[in-house]
């Protein structure tokens, strides 16, 4: 349920990290899979052959147009993130994760993300946002646990594994330990992390403003035990997220 520690949605739910703080203040961060975790079988998840795949949750809106690699085509729909550090534009990949694209577009259309903050940032790994709790500084202890709630239940989307690798600039959906629990929280890769492939649903790619991510990612805590948590007063605000046609003026 929303607000409980068990529902914390992190793209490192099966990962462990270590941070070395150098004398000059720079940080060396190592991210690696935990050795005691069982690997996820994308084929079983896709077929619904796991207990999590059969759990009931409100369904995401259906339908998404075809997409493809490379720069967006003229007139193609993209998402424009206006942050306190600048603008990031990303294209969608419905050819890889159609349900996640549809879910994300629906949330953008609701202005769901306006005023949220990037609450978890790890240099060399990713920046994470999309938690509605992060709109409120008073709820900082619950940041990372929220999602889209409809009629008292959290809307969740089943895992859509694909060959879209988690490289720098790729958008993917955060989740809890349940692979089919993606809701509203998303992350943008800061550096390539192929070990996430098949375990998280990559659904988009940054096409403009990747340098803005470099400004946001440094807000994460250098404490290796903080797992990238951002001090509430330092968290960068996502002012608006809007759909637009490419090219964006």
Short mmCIF file of C-alpha atoms in Angstrom, two decimals:
data_model
loop_
_atom_site.label_atom_id
_atom_site.label_comp_id
_atom_site.label_asym_id
_atom_site.label_seq_id
_atom_site.Cartn_x
_atom_site.Cartn_y
_atom_site.Cartn_z
CA UNK A 1 0.00 0.00 0.00
CA UNK A 2 1.04 3.59 -0.57
CA UNK A 3 3.19 4.95 2.22
CA UNK A 4 4.42 1.62 3.57
CA UNK A 5 8.13 0.71 3.50
CA UNK A 6 7.29 -2.45 1.57
CA UNK A 7 6.01 -0.40 -1.35
CA UNK A 8 9.24 1.55 -1.82
CA UNK A 9 9.88 1.66 -5.54
CA UNK A 10 13.54 1.68 -6.45
CA UNK A 11 15.35 0.58 -9.60
CA UNK A 12 17.90 -1.02 -7.32
CA UNK A 13 15.53 -3.35 -5.48
CA UNK A 14 17.80 -6.24 -6.41
CA UNK A 15 21.02 -4.22 -6.35
CA UNK A 16 23.57 -3.06 -3.83
CA UNK A 17 25.72 0.05 -3.95
CA UNK A 18 28.94 1.31 -2.39
CA UNK A 19 30.16 4.91 -2.36
CA UNK A 20 33.74 6.09 -1.85
CA UNK A 21 34.16 9.78 -1.01
CA UNK A 22 37.51 11.05 -2.27
CA UNK A 23 39.61 13.80 -0.66
CA UNK A 24 38.58 16.29 -3.36
CA UNK A 25 34.89 15.68 -2.59
CA UNK A 26 34.23 13.56 -5.68
CA UNK A 27 32.48 10.21 -5.37
CA UNK A 28 33.15 6.80 -6.82
CA UNK A 29 29.93 4.77 -6.85
CA UNK A 30 29.78 1.07 -7.59
CA UNK A 31 26.41 -0.55 -8.38
CA UNK A 32 26.11 -4.32 -8.62
CA UNK A 33 23.42 -7.01 -8.39
CA UNK A 34 23.00 -8.69 -5.01
CA UNK A 35 24.37 -12.19 -5.06
CA UNK A 36 21.53 -13.70 -3.03
CA UNK A 37 18.70 -12.59 -5.31
CA UNK A 38 17.04 -14.99 -7.72
CA UNK A 39 17.18 -13.85 -11.35
CA UNK A 40 13.92 -12.81 -12.98
CA UNK A 41 12.81 -14.86 -15.97
CA UNK A 42 11.35 -12.38 -18.53
CA UNK A 43 9.60 -15.17 -20.46
CA UNK A 44 7.74 -16.40 -17.39
CA UNK A 45 6.73 -12.88 -16.44
CA UNK A 46 5.53 -12.11 -19.96
CA UNK A 47 3.42 -15.27 -19.96
CA UNK A 48 2.03 -14.53 -16.49
CA UNK A 49 3.64 -17.62 -14.98
CA UNK A 50 4.55 -15.90 -11.71
CA UNK A 51 2.39 -15.27 -8.62
CA UNK A 52 2.94 -11.51 -9.00
CA UNK A 53 1.67 -11.55 -12.58
CA UNK A 54 -1.69 -12.83 -11.42
CA UNK A 55 -2.25 -10.20 -8.72
CA UNK A 56 -5.18 -7.88 -9.35
CA UNK A 57 -4.66 -4.13 -9.76
CA UNK A 58 -6.37 -1.35 -11.71
CA UNK A 59 -5.46 -1.67 -15.37
CA UNK A 60 -3.60 1.05 -17.25
CA UNK A 61 -5.30 2.65 -20.25
CA UNK A 62 -4.95 0.54 -23.40
CA UNK A 63 -3.42 1.43 -26.72
CA UNK A 64 -0.24 3.17 -27.91
CA UNK A 65 1.03 4.00 -31.39
CA UNK A 66 4.07 2.30 -32.89
CA UNK A 67 7.48 3.83 -32.24
CA UNK A 68 11.08 3.19 -33.21
CA UNK A 69 14.76 4.03 -32.63
CA UNK A 70 16.56 7.24 -33.55
CA UNK A 71 15.47 10.86 -33.36
CA UNK A 72 11.71 11.51 -33.22
CA UNK A 73 9.96 12.01 -36.53
CA UNK A 74 8.31 15.35 -37.23
CA UNK A 75 4.94 15.36 -35.51
CA UNK A 76 5.85 12.49 -33.18
CA UNK A 77 4.63 12.92 -29.61
CA UNK A 78 7.34 13.47 -26.99
CA UNK A 79 7.38 14.46 -23.32
CA UNK A 80 8.87 17.76 -22.17
CA UNK A 81 10.14 17.90 -18.59
CA UNK A 82 10.61 21.45 -17.31
CA UNK A 83 12.80 21.22 -14.23
CA UNK A 84 14.38 23.78 -11.93
CA UNK A 85 17.68 22.99 -13.68
CA UNK A 86 16.42 23.14 -17.27
CA UNK A 87 14.48 21.23 -19.90
CA UNK A 88 14.69 17.53 -20.74
CA UNK A 89 12.86 16.12 -23.77
CA UNK A 90 12.33 12.41 -24.25
CA UNK A 91 10.79 10.27 -26.95
CA UNK A 92 8.63 7.25 -26.24
CA UNK A 93 9.29 3.66 -27.26
CA UNK A 94 5.83 2.04 -27.47
CA UNK A 95 7.40 -0.56 -29.75
CA UNK A 96 9.20 -1.83 -26.63
CA UNK A 97 6.83 -1.12 -23.73
CA UNK A 98 3.40 -0.04 -25.04
CA UNK A 99 1.53 -0.39 -21.73
CA UNK A 100 4.11 1.69 -19.88
CA UNK A 101 4.05 4.39 -22.55
CA UNK A 102 0.26 4.57 -22.37
CA UNK A 103 0.34 4.70 -18.57
CA UNK A 104 2.97 7.45 -18.57
CA UNK A 105 1.18 9.55 -21.17
CA UNK A 106 -2.02 9.27 -19.17
CA UNK A 107 -0.25 10.54 -16.05
CA UNK A 108 1.32 13.43 -17.96
CA UNK A 109 -2.11 14.30 -19.33
CA UNK A 110 -3.44 14.43 -15.76
CA UNK A 111 -0.57 16.83 -14.83
CA UNK A 112 0.25 14.20 -12.24
CA UNK A 113 3.98 14.93 -12.24
CA UNK A 114 3.77 18.72 -11.86
CA UNK A 115 5.52 19.77 -8.65
CA UNK A 116 7.09 16.39 -7.89
CA UNK A 117 10.78 16.19 -7.06
CA UNK A 118 13.71 14.01 -8.04
CA UNK A 119 14.02 12.31 -4.67
CA UNK A 120 16.70 9.72 -5.40
CA UNK A 121 19.86 10.47 -7.40
CA UNK A 122 23.00 8.38 -7.82
CA UNK A 123 25.88 9.67 -9.96
CA UNK A 124 26.94 6.97 -12.38
CA UNK A 125 23.56 5.28 -12.10
CA UNK A 126 20.29 7.23 -12.40
CA UNK A 127 17.90 9.96 -11.20
CA UNK A 128 14.46 8.95 -9.91
CA UNK A 129 11.22 10.91 -9.58
CA UNK A 130 7.48 10.66 -10.07
CA UNK A 131 6.37 10.06 -6.49
CA UNK A 132 3.33 12.23 -5.66
CA UNK A 133 4.48 12.31 -2.02
CA UNK A 134 7.50 14.35 -3.12
CA UNK A 135 5.28 17.36 -3.84
CA UNK A 136 5.11 17.86 -0.06
CA UNK A 137 8.32 18.49 1.93
CA UNK A 138 6.46 17.44 5.06
CA UNK A 139 6.08 13.93 3.58
CA UNK A 140 9.78 13.45 2.85
CA UNK A 141 9.93 10.35 5.05
CA UNK A 142 7.51 8.70 2.62
CA UNK A 143 9.28 9.76 -0.58
CA UNK A 144 9.84 6.74 -2.79
CA UNK A 145 6.69 4.90 -1.70
CA UNK A 146 3.92 6.63 -3.68
CA UNK A 147 2.12 5.87 -6.91
CA UNK A 148 -1.05 6.65 -8.85
CA UNK A 149 -4.06 5.80 -6.69
CA UNK A 150 -7.45 5.23 -8.33
CA UNK A 151 -10.56 4.27 -6.36
CA UNK A 152 -8.44 3.38 -3.36
CA UNK A 153 -6.04 1.08 -5.23
CA UNK A 154 -2.67 1.72 -6.83
CA UNK A 155 -2.69 1.37 -10.59
CA UNK A 156 0.14 -0.92 -11.61
CA UNK A 157 1.59 -2.08 -14.91
CA UNK A 158 3.08 -5.51 -15.56
CA UNK A 159 6.72 -5.81 -16.55
CA UNK A 160 7.44 -5.43 -20.28
CA UNK A 161 10.97 -6.80 -20.80
CA UNK A 162 12.61 -5.88 -24.09
CA UNK A 163 15.93 -5.45 -25.85
CA UNK A 164 15.99 -1.69 -25.15
CA UNK A 165 19.06 -1.58 -22.93
CA UNK A 166 19.35 0.67 -19.88
CA UNK A 167 21.91 3.02 -21.40
CA UNK A 168 22.55 6.67 -20.52
CA UNK A 169 19.40 8.71 -21.14
CA UNK A 170 16.96 5.79 -21.20
CA UNK A 171 13.68 6.22 -19.28
CA UNK A 172 12.45 3.27 -17.27
CA UNK A 173 9.85 2.62 -14.59
CA UNK A 174 10.70 2.09 -10.94
CA UNK A 175 8.95 -0.64 -8.97
CA UNK A 176 9.00 -2.56 -5.71
CA UNK A 177 10.22 -6.16 -5.37
CA UNK A 178 7.18 -7.25 -7.37
CA UNK A 179 8.21 -6.99 -11.05
CA UNK A 180 4.63 -6.08 -11.96
CA UNK A 181 4.30 -3.11 -9.59
CA UNK A 182 5.34 -0.14 -11.79
CA UNK A 183 2.97 2.76 -11.15
CA UNK A 184 4.09 6.40 -11.49
CA UNK A 185 7.72 6.54 -10.42
CA UNK A 186 10.31 6.61 -13.19
CA UNK A 187 14.04 6.95 -13.55
CA UNK A 188 16.45 8.26 -16.17
CA UNK A 189 19.76 6.47 -16.61
CA UNK A 190 22.83 8.58 -15.86
CA UNK A 191 25.22 5.91 -17.12
CA UNK A 192 24.83 2.53 -18.84
CA UNK A 193 23.52 -0.18 -16.46
CA UNK A 194 22.78 -3.23 -18.59
CA UNK A 195 22.20 -5.43 -15.53
CA UNK A 196 18.76 -3.79 -15.24
CA UNK A 197 17.76 -5.13 -18.67
CA UNK A 198 14.83 -7.52 -18.54
CA UNK A 199 14.05 -6.64 -14.92
CA UNK A 200 12.72 -3.11 -15.46
CA UNK A 201 10.58 -1.71 -18.27
CA UNK A 202 12.50 0.76 -20.44
CA UNK A 203 9.96 2.90 -22.31
CA UNK A 204 11.72 6.02 -23.62
CA UNK A 205 14.94 7.84 -24.45
CA UNK A 206 16.18 11.38 -23.82
CA UNK A 207 16.64 13.25 -27.11
CA UNK A 208 17.48 16.70 -25.73
CA UNK A 209 18.75 18.10 -22.44
CA UNK A 210 20.78 15.17 -21.14
CA UNK A 211 23.16 17.75 -19.61
CA UNK A 212 20.31 18.77 -17.28
CA UNK A 213 20.38 15.30 -15.76
CA UNK A 214 24.05 15.85 -14.96
CA UNK A 215 23.02 18.86 -12.88
CA UNK A 216 20.28 16.95 -11.05
CA UNK A 217 22.16 13.77 -10.25
CA UNK A 218 24.70 15.48 -7.97
CA UNK A 219 21.97 16.21 -5.39
CA UNK A 220 22.04 12.62 -4.15
CA UNK A 221 23.56 11.89 -0.75
CA UNK A 222 27.21 10.71 -0.72
CA UNK A 223 26.39 8.48 2.25
CA UNK A 224 26.60 4.86 0.99
CA UNK A 225 23.84 3.91 3.41
CA UNK A 226 21.44 6.54 2.01
CA UNK A 227 20.98 4.73 -1.34
CA UNK A 228 20.95 8.01 -3.25
CA UNK A 229 18.35 9.76 -1.08
CA UNK A 230 18.21 13.51 -1.69
CA UNK A 231 17.98 16.02 1.16
CA UNK A 232 14.44 17.41 0.82
CA UNK A 233 15.59 21.02 0.67
CA UNK A 234 18.00 20.14 -2.17
CA UNK A 235 15.59 18.05 -4.25
CA UNK A 236 15.09 19.43 -7.76
CA UNK A 237 11.48 20.20 -8.65
CA UNK A 238 9.89 18.87 -11.83
CA UNK A 239 7.85 21.98 -12.56
CA UNK A 240 5.79 20.49 -15.39
CA UNK A 241 5.66 17.45 -17.65
CA UNK A 242 3.78 17.98 -20.92
CA UNK A 243 3.20 16.12 -24.15
CA UNK A 244 4.27 17.96 -27.30
CA UNK A 245 4.91 17.36 -30.99
CA UNK A 246 8.46 17.07 -32.27
CA UNK A 247 10.30 19.27 -32.98
CA UNK A 248 9.71 21.22 -29.78
CA UNK A 249 10.23 24.99 -29.93
#
